[in-house]
mmCIF file of C-alpha atoms and ligand atoms in Angstrom:
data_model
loop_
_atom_site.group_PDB
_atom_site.id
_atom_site.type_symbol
_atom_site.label_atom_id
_atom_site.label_comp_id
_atom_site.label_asym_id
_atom_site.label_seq_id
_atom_site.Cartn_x
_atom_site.Cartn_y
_atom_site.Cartn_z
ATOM 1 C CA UNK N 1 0.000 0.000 0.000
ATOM 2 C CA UNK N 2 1.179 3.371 -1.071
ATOM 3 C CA UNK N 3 0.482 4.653 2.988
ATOM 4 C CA UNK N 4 1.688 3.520 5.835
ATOM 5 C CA UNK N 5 -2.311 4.166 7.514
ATOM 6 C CA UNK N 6 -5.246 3.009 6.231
ATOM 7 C CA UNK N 7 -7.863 5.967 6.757
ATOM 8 C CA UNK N 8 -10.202 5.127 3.109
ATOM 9 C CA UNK N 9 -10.083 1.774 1.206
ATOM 10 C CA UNK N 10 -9.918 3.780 -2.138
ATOM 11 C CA UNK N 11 -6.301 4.347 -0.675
ATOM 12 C CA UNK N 12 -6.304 -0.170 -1.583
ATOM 13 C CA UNK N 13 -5.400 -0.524 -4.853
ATOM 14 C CA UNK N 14 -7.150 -4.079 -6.311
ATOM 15 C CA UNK N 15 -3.741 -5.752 -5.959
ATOM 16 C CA UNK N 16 -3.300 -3.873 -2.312
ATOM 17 C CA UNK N 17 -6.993 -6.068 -1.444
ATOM 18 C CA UNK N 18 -6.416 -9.092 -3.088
ATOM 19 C CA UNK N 19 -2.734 -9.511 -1.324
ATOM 20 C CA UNK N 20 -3.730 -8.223 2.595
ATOM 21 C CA UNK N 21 -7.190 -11.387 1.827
ATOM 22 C CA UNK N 22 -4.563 -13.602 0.777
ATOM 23 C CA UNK N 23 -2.668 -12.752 3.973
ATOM 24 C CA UNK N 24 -5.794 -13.151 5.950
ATOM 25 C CA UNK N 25 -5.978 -16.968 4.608
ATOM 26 C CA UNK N 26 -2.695 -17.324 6.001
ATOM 27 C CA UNK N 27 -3.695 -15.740 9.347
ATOM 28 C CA UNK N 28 -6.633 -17.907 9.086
ATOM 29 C CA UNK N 29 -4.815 -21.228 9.018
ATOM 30 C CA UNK N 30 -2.274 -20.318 12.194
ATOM 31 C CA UNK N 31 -3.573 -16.855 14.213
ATOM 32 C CA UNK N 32 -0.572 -17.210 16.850
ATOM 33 C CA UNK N 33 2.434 -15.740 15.378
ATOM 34 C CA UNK N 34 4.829 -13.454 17.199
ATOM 35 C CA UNK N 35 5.472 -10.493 14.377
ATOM 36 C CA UNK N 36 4.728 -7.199 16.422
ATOM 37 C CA UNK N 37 6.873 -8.314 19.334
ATOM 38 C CA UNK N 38 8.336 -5.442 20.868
ATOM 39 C CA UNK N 39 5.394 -2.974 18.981
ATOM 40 C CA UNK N 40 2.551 -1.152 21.373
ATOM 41 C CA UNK N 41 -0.839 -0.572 19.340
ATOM 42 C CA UNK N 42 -3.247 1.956 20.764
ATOM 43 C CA UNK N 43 -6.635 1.711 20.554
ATOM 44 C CA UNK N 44 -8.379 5.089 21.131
ATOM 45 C CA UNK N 45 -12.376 4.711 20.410
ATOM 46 C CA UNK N 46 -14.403 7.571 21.129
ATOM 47 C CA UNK N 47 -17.440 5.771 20.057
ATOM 48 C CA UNK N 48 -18.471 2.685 21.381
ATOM 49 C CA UNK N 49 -17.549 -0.712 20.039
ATOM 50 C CA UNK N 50 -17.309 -4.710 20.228
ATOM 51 C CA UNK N 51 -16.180 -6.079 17.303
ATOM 52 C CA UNK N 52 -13.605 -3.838 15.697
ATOM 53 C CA UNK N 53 -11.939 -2.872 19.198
ATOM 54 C CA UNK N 54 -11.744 -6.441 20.581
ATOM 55 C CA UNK N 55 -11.075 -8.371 16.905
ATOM 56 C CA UNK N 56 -7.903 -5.559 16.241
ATOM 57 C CA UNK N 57 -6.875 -6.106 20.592
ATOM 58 C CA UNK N 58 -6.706 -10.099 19.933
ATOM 59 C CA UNK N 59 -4.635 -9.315 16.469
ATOM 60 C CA UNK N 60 -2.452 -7.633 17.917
ATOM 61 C CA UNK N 61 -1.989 -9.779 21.121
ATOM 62 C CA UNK N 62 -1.855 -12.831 18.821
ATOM 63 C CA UNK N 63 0.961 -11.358 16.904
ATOM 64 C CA UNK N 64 2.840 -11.200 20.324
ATOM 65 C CA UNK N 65 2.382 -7.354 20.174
ATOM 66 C CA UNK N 66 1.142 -5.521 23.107
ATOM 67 C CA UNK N 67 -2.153 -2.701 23.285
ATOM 68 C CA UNK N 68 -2.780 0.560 25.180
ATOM 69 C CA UNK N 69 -6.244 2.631 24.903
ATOM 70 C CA UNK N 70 -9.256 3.487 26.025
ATOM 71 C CA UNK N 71 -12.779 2.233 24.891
ATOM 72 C CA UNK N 72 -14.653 5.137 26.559
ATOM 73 C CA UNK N 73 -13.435 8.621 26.029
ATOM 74 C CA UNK N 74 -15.321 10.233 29.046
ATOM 75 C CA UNK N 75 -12.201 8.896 31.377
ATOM 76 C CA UNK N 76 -9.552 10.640 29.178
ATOM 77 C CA UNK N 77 -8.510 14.303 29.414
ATOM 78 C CA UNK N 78 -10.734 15.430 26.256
ATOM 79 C CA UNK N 79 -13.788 15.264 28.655
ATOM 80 C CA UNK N 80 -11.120 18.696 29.943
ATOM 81 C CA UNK N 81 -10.945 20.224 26.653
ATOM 82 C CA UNK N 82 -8.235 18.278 24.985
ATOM 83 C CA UNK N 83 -8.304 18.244 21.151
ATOM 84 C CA UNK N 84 -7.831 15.605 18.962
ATOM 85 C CA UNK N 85 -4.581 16.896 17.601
ATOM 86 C CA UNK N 86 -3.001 17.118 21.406
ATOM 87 C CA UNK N 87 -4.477 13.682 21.745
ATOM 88 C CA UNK N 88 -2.797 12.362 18.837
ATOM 89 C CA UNK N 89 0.211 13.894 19.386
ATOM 90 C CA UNK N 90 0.664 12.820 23.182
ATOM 91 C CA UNK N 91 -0.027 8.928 22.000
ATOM 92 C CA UNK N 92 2.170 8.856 18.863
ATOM 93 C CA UNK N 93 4.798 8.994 22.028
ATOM 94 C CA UNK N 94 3.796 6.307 23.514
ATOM 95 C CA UNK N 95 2.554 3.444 20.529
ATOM 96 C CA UNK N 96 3.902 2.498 17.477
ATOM 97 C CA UNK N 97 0.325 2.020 15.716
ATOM 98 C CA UNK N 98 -2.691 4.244 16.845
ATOM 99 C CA UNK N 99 -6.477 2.432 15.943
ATOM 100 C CA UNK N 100 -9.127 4.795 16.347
ATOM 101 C CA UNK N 101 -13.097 4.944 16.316
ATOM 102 C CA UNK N 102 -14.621 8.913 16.149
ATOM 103 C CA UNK N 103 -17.933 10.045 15.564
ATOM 104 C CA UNK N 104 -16.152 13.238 13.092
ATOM 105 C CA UNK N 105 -15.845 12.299 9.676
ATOM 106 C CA UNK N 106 -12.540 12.953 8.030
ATOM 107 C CA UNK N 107 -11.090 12.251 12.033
ATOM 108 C CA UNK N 108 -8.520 9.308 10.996
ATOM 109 C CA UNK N 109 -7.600 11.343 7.904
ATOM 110 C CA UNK N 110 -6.830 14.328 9.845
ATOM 111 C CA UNK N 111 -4.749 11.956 12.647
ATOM 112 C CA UNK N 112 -3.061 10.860 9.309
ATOM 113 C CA UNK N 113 -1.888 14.076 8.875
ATOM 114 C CA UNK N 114 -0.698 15.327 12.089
ATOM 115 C CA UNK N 115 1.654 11.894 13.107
ATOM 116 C CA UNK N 116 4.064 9.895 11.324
ATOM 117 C CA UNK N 117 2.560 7.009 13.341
ATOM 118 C CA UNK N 118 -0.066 4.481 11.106
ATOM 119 C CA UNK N 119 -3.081 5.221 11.525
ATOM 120 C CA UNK N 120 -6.347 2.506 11.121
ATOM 121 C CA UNK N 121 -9.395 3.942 10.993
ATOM 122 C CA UNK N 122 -12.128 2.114 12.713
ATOM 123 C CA UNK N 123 -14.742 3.916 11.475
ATOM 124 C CA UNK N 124 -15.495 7.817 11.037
ATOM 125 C CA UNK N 125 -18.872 8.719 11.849
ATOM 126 C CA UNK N 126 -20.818 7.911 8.417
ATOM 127 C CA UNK N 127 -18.260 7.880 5.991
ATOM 128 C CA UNK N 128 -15.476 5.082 5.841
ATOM 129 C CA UNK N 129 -15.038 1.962 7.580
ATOM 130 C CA UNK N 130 -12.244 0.179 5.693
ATOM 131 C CA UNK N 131 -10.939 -2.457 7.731
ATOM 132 C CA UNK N 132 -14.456 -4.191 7.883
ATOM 133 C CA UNK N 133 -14.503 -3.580 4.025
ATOM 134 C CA UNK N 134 -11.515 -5.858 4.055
ATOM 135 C CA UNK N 135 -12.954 -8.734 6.263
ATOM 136 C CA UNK N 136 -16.457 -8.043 4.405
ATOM 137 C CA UNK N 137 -14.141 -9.159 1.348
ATOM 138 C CA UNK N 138 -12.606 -11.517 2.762
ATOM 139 C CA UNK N 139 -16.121 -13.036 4.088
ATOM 140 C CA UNK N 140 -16.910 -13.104 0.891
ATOM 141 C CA UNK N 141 -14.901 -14.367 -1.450
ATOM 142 C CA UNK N 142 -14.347 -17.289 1.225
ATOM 143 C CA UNK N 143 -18.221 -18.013 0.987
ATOM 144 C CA UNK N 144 -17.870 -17.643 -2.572
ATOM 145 C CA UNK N 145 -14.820 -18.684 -4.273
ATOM 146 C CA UNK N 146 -15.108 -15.325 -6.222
ATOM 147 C CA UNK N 147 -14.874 -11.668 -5.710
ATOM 148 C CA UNK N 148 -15.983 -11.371 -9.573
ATOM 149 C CA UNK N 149 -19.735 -10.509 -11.075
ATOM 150 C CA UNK N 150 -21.405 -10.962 -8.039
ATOM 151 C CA UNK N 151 -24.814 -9.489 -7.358
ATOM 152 C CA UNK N 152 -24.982 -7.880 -3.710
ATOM 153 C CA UNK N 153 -28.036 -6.767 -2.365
ATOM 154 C CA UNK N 154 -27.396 -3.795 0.476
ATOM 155 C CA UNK N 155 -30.618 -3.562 2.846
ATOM 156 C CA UNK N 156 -31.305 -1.091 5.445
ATOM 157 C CA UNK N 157 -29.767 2.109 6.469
ATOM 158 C CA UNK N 158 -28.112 2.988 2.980
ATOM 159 C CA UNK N 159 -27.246 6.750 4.136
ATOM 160 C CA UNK N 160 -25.493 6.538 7.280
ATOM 161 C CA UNK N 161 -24.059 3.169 7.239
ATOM 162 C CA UNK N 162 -20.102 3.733 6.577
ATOM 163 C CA UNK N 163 -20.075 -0.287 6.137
ATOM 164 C CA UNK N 164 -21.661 -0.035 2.734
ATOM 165 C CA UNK N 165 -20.291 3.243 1.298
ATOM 166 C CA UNK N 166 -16.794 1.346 2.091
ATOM 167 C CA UNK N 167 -17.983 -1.731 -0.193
ATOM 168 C CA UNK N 168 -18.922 0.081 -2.592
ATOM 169 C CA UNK N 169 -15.685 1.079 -3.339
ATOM 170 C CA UNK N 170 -13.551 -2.305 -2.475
ATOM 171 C CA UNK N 171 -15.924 -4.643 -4.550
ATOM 172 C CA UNK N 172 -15.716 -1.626 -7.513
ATOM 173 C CA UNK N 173 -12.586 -3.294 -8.621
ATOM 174 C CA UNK N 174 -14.896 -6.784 -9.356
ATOM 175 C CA UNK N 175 -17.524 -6.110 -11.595
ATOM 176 C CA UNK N 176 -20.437 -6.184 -8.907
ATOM 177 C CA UNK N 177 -23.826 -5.602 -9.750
ATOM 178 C CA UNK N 178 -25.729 -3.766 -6.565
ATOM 179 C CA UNK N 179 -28.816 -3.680 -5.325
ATOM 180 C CA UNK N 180 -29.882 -0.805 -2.935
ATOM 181 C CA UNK N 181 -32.820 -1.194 -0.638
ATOM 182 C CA UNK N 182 -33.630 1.505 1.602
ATOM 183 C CA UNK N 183 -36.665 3.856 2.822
ATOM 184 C CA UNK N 184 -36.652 7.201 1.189
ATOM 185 C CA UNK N 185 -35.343 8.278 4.346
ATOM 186 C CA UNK N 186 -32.197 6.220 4.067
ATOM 187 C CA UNK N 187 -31.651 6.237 0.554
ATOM 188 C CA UNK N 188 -27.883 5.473 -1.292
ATOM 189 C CA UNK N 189 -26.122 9.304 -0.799
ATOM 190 C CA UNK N 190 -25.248 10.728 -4.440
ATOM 191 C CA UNK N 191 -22.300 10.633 -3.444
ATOM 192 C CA UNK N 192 -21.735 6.543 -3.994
ATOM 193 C CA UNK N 193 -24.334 6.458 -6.957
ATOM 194 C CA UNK N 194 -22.014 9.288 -8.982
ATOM 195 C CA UNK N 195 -18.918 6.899 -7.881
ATOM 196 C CA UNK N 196 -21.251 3.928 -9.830
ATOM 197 C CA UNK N 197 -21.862 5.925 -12.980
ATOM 198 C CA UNK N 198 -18.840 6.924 -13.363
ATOM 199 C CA UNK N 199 -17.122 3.514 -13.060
ATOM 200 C CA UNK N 200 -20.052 2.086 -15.142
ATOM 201 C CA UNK N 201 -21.203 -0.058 -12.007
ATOM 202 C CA UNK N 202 -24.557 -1.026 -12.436
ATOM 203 C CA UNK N 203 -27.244 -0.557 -9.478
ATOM 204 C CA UNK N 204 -30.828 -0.444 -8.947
ATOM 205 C CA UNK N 205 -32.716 1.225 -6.393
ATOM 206 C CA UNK N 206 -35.941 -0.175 -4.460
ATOM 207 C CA UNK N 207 -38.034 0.527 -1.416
ATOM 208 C CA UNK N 208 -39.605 -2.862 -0.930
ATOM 209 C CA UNK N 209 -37.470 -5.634 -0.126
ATOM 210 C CA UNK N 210 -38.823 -8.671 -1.943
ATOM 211 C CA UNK N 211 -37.912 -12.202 -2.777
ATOM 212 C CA UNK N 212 -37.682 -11.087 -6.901
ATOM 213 C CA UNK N 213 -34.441 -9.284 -5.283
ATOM 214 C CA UNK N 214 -33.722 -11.812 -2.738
ATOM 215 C CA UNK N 215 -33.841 -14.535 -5.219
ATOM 216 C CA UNK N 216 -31.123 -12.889 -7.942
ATOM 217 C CA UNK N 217 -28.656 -12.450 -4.994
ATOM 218 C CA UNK N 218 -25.063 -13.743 -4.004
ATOM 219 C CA UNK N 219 -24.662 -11.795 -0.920
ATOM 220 C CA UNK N 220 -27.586 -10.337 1.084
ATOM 221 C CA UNK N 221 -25.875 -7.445 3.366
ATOM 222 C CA UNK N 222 -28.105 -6.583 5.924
ATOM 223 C CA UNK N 223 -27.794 -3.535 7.745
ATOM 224 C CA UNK N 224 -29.204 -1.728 11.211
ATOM 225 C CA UNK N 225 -30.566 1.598 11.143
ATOM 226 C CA UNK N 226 -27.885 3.809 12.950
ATOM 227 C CA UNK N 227 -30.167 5.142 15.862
ATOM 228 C CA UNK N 228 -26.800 7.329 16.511
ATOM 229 C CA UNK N 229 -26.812 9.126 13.663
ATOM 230 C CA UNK N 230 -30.587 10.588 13.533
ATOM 231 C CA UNK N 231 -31.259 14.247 14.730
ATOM 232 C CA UNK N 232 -34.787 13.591 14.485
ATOM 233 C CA UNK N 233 -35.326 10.290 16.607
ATOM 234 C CA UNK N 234 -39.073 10.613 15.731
ATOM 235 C CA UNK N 235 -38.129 9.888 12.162
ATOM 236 C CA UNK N 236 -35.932 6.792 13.722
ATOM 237 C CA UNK N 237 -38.889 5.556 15.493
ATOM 238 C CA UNK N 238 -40.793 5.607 11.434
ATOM 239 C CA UNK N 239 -38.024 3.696 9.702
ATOM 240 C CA UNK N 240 -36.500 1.448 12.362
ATOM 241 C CA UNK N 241 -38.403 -1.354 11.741
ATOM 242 C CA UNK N 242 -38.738 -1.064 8.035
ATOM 243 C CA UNK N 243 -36.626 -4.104 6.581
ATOM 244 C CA UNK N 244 -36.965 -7.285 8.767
ATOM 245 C CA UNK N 245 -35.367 -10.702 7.211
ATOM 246 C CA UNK N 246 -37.195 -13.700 7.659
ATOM 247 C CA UNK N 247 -35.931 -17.570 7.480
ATOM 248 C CA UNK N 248 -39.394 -17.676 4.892
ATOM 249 C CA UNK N 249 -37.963 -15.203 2.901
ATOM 250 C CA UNK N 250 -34.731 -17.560 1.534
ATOM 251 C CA UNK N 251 -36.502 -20.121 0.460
ATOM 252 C CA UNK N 252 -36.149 -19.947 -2.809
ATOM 253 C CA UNK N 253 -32.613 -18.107 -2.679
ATOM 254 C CA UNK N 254 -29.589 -18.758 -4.350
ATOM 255 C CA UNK N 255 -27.968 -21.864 -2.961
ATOM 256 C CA UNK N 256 -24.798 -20.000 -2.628
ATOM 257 C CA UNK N 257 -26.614 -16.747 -1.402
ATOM 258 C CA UNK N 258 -24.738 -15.884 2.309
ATOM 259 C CA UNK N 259 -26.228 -13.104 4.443
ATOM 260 C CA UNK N 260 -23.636 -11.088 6.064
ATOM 261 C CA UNK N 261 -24.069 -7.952 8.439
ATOM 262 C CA UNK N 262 -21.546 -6.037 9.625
ATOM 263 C CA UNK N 263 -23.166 -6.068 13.336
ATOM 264 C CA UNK N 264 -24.624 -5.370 15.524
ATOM 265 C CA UNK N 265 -28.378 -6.156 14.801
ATOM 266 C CA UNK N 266 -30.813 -5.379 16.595
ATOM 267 C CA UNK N 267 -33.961 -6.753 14.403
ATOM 268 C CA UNK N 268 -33.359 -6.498 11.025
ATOM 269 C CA UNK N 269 -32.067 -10.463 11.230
ATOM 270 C CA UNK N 270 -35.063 -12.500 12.766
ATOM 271 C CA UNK N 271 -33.239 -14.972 14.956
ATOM 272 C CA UNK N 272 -35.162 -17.654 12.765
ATOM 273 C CA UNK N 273 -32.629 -17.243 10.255
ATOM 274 C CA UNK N 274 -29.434 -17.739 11.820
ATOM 275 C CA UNK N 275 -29.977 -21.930 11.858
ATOM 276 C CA UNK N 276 -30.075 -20.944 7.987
ATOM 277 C CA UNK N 277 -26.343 -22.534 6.720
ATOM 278 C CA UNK N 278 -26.818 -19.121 4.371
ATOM 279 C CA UNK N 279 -26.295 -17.124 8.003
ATOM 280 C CA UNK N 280 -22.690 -16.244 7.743
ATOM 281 C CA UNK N 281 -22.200 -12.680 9.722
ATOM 282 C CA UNK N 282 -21.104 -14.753 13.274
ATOM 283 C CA UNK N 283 -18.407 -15.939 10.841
ATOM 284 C CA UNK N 284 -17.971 -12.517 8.612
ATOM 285 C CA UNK N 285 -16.994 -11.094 12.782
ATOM 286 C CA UNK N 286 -14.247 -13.957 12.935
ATOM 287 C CA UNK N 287 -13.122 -13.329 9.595
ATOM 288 C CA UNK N 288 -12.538 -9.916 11.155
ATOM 289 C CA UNK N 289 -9.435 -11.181 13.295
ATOM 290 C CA UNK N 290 -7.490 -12.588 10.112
ATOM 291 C CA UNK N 291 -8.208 -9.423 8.230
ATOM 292 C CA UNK N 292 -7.040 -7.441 10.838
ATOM 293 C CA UNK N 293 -3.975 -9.698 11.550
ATOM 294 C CA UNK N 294 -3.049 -8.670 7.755
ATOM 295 C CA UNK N 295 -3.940 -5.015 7.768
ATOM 296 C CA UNK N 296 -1.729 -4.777 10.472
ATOM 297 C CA UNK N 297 1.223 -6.437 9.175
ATOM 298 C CA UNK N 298 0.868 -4.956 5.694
ATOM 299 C CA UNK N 299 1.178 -1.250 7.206
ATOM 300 C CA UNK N 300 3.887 -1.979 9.184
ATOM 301 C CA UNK N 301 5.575 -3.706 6.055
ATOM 302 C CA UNK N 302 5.679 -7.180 7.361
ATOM 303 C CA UNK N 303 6.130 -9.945 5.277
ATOM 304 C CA UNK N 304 3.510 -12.582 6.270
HETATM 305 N N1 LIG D 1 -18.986 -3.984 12.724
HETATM 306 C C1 LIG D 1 -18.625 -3.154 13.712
HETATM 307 O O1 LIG D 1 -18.011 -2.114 13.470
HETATM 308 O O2 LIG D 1 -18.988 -3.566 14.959
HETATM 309 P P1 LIG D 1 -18.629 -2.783 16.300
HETATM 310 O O3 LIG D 1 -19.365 -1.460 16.254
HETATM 311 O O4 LIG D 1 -19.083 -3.669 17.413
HETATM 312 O O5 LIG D 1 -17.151 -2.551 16.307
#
């Protein structure tokens, strides 16, 4: 990779992707191998977190690499005024690879630019969240054999969810054909269709989430509404409950259709569907510890 953070997967070239999944199959295979010994990763999340925090912790400890952090930032001195840049700055002395959650977009980016230390970004409020775009890869071109022509089918919260503005632009490089399902409310931002039509990537919009779209599908990608990211929680309370998938409604799927979400859910997945062997997100989340494993080696230039 051309950086030596990862704040945006359009900074992952297609041969930057396909090399850190191939990494992650090694990772895969043996998890326990001592490459970051005598490196300190810092995990600063401002925002709160299960997955990303504890699946990039156990990289790094598996590695034989050691972590600092904090995983609520009302104990740390920006609850006293501290900015970003002085926090930044005060832990680039202190770890020799900063992973960070913040609720500002553009937040990694601008940590980018302020420390020679890598940065991950863990997600920035609505816009990127590139490290799950790699594991979402990874997830599924495991499931699939394939990251080519595949039809994926992204339900839910369209406008605020930084998962699916990220795949967007790491499945761009493989021909995908997208469905977007959303309310009005939560429709696809311009912003991602322009990126489409101008790489010739064809979509399709709808507001009803049928089995006609179910049914031409390779990957179902489920997401929640972000309750966090609504001014208006009235209009929250109208669309929260709008997309709800149903064990019924794969019956006449794809037999190689997976459903991932990038968690957590709270009901857009009934729990009927996760006896379904086309339930894959507990997996996608373990995939998450091999991607990570590689994202982490290929920034600090590892050879894995
Ligand atoms: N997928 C994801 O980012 O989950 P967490 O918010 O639990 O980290």
């Amino acid at each position: 990779m051309k950086s030596n953070s990862l704040v945006s997967i359009d900074q992952c070239s297609k041969e930057d992707i396909l090399r850190i999944l191939s990494n992650a199959s090694k990772f895969e295979e043996n998890p326990n191998r001592n490459l970051l010994e005598g490196k300190v990763a810092a995990t600063l999340f401002f925002e709160p977190s299960t997955r990303t925090r504890l699946s990039f912790e156990t990289a790094v400890n598996r590695l034989g690499g050691r972590v600092i952090g904090f995983q609520d930032a009302s104990t740390t001195s920006s609850t006293k005024g501290e900015t970003l840049k002085d926090t930044i700055l005060m832990v680039s002395n202190y770890a020799d690879l900063i992973i960070m959650r913040h609720h500002l977009e553009g937040a990694a980016r601008y940590a980018s630019e302020i420390t020679n230390v890598p940065i991950i970004n863990a997600g920035d409020g609505a816009n990127q969240h590139p490290s799950q775009t790699l594991l979402d890869l990874y997830s599924i071109q495991k499931t699939q054999g394939t990251l080519d022509n595949l039809t994926i089918t992204m339900v839910g919260d369209l406008k605020y969810g930084r998962t699916v503005h990220s795949l967007i632009v790491g499945m761009s490089h493989f021909n995908p054909t997208f469905h977007f399902v959303a309310p009005d409310e939560l429709r696809m931002p311009e912003e991602q269709k322009t990126f489409c039509d101008k790489l010739g990537i064809k979509y399709s919009e709808h507001s009803d989430f049928t089995e006609e779209i179910i049914n031409q599908t390779d990957i179902l990608y489920m997401t929640r509404v972000q309750r966090e990211r609504f001014t208006d929680l009235v209009e929250y309370e109208r669309v929260k409950n709008v997309y709800i998938l149903r064990n019924e409604m794969l019956q006449n799927s794809k037999d190689n259709l997976r459903v991932l979400h990038p968690l957590p859910r709270i009901n857009e997945i009934a729990y009927d569907v996760d006896d379904s062997p086309k339930a894959y997100y507990i997996q996608q989340a373990q995939n998450g510890l091999y991607a990570r494993e590689a994202i982490i080696c290929e920034l600090f230039g590892i050879e894995v």
